[in-house]
Short mmCIF file of C-alpha atoms in Angstrom, two decimals:
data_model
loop_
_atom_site.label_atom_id
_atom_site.label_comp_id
_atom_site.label_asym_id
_atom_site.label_seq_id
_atom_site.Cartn_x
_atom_site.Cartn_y
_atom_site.Cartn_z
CA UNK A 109 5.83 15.91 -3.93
CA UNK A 110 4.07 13.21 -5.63
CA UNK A 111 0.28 12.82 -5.50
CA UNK A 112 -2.02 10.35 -6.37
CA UNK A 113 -5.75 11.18 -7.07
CA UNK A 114 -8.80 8.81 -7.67
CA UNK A 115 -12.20 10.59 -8.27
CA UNK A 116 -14.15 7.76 -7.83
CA UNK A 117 -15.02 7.04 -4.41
CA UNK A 118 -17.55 4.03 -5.54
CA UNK A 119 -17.84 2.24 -8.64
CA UNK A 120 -20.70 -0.49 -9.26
CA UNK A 121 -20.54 -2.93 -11.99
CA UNK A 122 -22.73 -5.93 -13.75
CA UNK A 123 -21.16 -9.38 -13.10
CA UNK A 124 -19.50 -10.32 -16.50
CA UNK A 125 -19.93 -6.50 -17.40
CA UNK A 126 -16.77 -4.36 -18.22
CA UNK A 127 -15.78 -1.28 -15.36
CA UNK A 128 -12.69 1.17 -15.89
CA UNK A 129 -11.43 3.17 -12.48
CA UNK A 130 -9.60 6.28 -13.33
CA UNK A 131 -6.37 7.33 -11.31
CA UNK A 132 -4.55 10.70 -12.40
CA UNK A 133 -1.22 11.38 -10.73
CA UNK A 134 1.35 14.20 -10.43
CA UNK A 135 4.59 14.55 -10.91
CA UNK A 136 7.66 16.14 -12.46
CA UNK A 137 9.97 12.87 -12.59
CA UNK A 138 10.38 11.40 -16.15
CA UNK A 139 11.26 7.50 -14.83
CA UNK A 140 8.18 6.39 -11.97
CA UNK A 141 6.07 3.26 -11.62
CA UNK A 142 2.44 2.89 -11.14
CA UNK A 143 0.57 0.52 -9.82
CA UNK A 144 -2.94 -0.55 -9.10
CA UNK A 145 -3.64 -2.86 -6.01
CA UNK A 146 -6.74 -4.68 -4.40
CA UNK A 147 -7.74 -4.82 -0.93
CA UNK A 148 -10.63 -7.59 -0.66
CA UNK A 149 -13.01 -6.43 2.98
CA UNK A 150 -10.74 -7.70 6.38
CA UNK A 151 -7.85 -9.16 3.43
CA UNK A 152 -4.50 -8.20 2.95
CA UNK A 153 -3.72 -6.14 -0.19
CA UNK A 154 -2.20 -7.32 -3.51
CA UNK A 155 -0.83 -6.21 -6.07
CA UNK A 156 -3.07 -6.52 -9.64
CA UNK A 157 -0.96 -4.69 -12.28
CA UNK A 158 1.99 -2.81 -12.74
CA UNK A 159 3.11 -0.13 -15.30
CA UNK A 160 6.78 1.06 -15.61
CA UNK A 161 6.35 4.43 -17.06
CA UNK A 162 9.17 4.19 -19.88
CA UNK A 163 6.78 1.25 -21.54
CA UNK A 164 4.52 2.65 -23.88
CA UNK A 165 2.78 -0.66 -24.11
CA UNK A 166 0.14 -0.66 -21.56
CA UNK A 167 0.12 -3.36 -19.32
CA UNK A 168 -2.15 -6.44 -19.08
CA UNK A 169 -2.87 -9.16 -16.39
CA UNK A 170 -5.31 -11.58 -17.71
CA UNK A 171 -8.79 -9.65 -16.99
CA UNK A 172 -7.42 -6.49 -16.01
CA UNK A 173 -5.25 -3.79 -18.02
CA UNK A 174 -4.69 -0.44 -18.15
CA UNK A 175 -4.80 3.00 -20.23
CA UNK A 176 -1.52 4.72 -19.18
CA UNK A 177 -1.37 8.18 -21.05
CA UNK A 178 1.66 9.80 -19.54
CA UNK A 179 1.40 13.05 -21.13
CA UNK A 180 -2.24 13.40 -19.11
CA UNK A 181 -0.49 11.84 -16.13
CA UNK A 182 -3.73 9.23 -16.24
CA UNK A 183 -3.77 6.08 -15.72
CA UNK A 184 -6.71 4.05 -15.48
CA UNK A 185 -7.60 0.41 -14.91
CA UNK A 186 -10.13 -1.72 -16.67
CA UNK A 187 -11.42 -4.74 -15.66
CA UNK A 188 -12.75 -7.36 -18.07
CA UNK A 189 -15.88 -9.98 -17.63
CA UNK A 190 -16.05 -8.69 -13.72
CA UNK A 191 -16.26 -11.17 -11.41
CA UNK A 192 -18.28 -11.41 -7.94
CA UNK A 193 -14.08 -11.81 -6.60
CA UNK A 194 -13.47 -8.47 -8.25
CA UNK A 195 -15.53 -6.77 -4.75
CA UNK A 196 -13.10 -4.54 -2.99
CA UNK A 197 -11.12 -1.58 -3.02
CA UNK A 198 -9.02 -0.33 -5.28
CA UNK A 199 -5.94 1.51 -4.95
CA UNK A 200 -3.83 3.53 -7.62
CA UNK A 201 -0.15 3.78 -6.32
CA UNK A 202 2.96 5.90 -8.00
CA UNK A 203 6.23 5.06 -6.77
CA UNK A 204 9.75 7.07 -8.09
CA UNK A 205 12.01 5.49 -10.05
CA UNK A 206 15.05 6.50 -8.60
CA UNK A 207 17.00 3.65 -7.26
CA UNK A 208 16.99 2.23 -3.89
CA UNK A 209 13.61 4.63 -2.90
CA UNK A 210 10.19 2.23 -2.71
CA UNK A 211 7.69 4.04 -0.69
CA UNK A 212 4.51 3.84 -2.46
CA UNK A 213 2.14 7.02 -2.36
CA UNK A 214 -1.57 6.13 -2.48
CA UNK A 215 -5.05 7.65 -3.90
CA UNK A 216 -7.72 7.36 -1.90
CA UNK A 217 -9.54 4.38 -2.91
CA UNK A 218 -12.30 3.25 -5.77
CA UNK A 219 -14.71 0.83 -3.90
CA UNK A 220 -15.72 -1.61 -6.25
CA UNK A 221 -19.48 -3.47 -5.73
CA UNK A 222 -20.11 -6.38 -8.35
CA UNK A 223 -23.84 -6.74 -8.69
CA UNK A 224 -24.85 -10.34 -9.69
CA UNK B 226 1.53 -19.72 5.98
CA UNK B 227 4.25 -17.74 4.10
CA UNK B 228 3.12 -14.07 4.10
CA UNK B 229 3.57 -11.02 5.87
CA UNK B 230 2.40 -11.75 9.40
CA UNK B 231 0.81 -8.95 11.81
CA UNK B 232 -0.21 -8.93 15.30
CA UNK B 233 -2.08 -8.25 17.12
CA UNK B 234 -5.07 -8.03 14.08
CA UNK B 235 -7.14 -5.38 16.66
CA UNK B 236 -6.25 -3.73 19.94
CA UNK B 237 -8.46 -1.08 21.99
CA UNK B 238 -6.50 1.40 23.84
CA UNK B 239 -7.47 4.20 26.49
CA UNK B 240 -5.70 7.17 25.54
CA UNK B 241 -2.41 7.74 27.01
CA UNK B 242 -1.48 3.71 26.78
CA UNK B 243 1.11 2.50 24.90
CA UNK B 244 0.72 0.19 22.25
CA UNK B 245 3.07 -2.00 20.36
CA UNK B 246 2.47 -3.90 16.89
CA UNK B 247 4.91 -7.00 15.20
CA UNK B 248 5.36 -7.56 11.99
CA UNK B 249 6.75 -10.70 10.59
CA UNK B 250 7.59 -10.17 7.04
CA UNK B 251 8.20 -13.08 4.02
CA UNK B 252 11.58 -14.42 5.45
CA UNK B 253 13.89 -13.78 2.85
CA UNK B 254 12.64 -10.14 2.55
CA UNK B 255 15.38 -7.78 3.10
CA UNK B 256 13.07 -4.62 3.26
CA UNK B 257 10.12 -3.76 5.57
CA UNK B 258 7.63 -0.97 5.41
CA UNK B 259 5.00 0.40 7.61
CA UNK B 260 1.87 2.29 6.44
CA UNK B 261 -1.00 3.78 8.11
CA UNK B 262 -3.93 3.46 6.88
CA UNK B 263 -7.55 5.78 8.02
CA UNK B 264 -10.91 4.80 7.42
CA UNK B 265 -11.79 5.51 4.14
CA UNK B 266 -8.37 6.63 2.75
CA UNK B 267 -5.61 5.12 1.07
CA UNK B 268 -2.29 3.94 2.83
CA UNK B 269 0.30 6.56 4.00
CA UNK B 270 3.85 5.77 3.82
CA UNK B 271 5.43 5.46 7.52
CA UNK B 272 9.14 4.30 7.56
CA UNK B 273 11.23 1.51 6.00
CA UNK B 274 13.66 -0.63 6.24
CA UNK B 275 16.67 -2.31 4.74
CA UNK B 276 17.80 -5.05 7.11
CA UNK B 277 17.88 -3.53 10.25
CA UNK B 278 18.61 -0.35 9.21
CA UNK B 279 15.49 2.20 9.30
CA UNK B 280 16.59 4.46 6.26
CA UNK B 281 13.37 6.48 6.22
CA UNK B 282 10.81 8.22 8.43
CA UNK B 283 7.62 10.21 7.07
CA UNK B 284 7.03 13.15 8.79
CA UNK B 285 3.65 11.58 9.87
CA UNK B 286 6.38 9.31 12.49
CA UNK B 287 6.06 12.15 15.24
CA UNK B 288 8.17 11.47 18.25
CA UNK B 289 5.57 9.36 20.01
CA UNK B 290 6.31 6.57 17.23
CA UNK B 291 9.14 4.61 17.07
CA UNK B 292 9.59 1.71 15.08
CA UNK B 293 12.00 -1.23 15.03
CA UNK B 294 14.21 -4.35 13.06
CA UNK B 295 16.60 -5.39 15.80
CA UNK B 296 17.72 -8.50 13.79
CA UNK B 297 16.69 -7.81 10.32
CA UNK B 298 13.72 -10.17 10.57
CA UNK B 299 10.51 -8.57 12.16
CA UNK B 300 10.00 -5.31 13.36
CA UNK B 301 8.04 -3.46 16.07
CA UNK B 302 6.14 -0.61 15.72
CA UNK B 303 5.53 1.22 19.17
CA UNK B 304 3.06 4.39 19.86
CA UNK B 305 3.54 5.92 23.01
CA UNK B 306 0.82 8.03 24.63
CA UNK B 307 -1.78 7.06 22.21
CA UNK B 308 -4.08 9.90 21.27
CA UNK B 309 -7.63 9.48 19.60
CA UNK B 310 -6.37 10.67 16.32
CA UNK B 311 -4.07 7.33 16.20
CA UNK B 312 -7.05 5.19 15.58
CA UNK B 313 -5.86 3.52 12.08
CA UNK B 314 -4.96 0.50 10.22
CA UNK B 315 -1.11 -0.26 10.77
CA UNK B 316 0.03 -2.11 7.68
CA UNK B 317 3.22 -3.52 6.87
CA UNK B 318 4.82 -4.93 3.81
CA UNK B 319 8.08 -6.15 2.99
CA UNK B 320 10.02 -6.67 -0.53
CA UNK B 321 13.22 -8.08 -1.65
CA UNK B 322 15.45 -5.44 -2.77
CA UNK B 323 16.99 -6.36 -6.43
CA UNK B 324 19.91 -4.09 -6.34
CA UNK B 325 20.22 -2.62 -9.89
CA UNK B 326 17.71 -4.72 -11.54
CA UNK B 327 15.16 -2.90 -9.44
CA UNK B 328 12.39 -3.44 -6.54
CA UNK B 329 10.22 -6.49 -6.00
CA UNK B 330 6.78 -6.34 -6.06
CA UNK B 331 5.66 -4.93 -2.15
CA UNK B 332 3.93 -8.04 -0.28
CA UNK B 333 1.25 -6.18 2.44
CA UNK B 334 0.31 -8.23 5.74
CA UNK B 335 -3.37 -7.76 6.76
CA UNK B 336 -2.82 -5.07 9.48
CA UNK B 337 -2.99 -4.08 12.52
CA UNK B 338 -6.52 -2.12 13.99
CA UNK B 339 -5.79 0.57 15.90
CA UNK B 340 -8.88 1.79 18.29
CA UNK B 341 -7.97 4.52 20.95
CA UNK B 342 -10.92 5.43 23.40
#
């Protein structure tokens, strides 16, 4: 089975400051996707950034991109000129690539604090 | 409002009730997901949908759970005999299958609180 792990339970950054979150994952399959999502204090999650693991090209979303190194199985995001918005927590997901199956499996969080 | 709709946002239970949670997903969604969610963890993957069909349970569904999409349009999501140990965020999300070209992009709603006393 397929796990997802985040070793930072709290991460604190400088408005305008830079702040990476790491995410390491495991699995045997060759063809996944990752993900990284947001979920803003009593607000609905959403997705931030995506990473299709046969890209080598890392993927970017304005202020945020990521570091994928699939032969570490890592796969962290960083987050550019942080924002007061940025506040919440955020979730690394992996989700197979084999058709048809979408579950998502989960780390267990980064809180993110944005101090002004 | 166009999103993923949940309700109710909070219930308290006594232990032993049974509780029941709707989900109203983005309408042209054809799949539905529900994820539990514990203080201080990330989500855990429940069951899905495709339509109305439920094509897969977690093995954290025990029998007490039982979850719902008559009509292919919202589901229910029903715990009978709550215990303490239910006491959880109840999130769904739905997504528009693409066939070959792939998955959508998974759209959450902004849950359901559990509390069991």
């Amino acid at each position: 089975a397929q796990t997802v792990t985040q070793s930072q339970p709290e991460m604190s950054v400088q408005e305008a400051e830079t702040v990476t979150l790491s995410c390491t994952y495991d699995t045997s399959e060759s063809d996944y996707y990752l993900f990284w999502y947001k979920q803003p204090p009593s607000r609905q999650m959403i997705l931030v950034i995506r990473q299709e693991a046969y890209k080598q090209q890392n993927a970017t979303e304005n202020r945020f991109s990521v570091n994928f190194q699939k032969a570490a199985k890592s796969f962290s995001l960083k987050i550019s000129d942080s924002q007061l918005g940025d506040a919440a927590m955020y979730f690394c997901a992996y989700r197979t690539g084999i058709q048809g199956a979408q579950k998502l499996v989960f780390g267990q969080g980064t809180r993110l604090t944005i101090n002004p | 409002d166009t999103g993923v709709s949940q309700d109710p946002r909070h219930k308290i239970t006594k232990r032993g009730q049974n509780v029941t949670f709707r989900c109203d997903p983005i309408s042209e969604h054809n799949r539905l997901y529900w994820y539990r969610q514990t203080l201080g963890q990330g989500p855990e993957f429940l069951t899905y949908f495709q339509n109305e069909a439920q094509l897969e349970k977690s093995r954290l569904l025990s029998d007490r759970f039982s979850a719902e999409r008559p009509k292919g349009s919202f589901s229910t999501l029903e715990i009978q005999r709550t215990e303490q140990g239910d006491s959880a965020m109840y999130l769904c999300a739905s997504s528009l299958n693409l066939g070959l070209a792939g998955a959508g992009e998974l759209f959450f709603g902004e849950g359901s609180r559990l509390t069991v006393l």
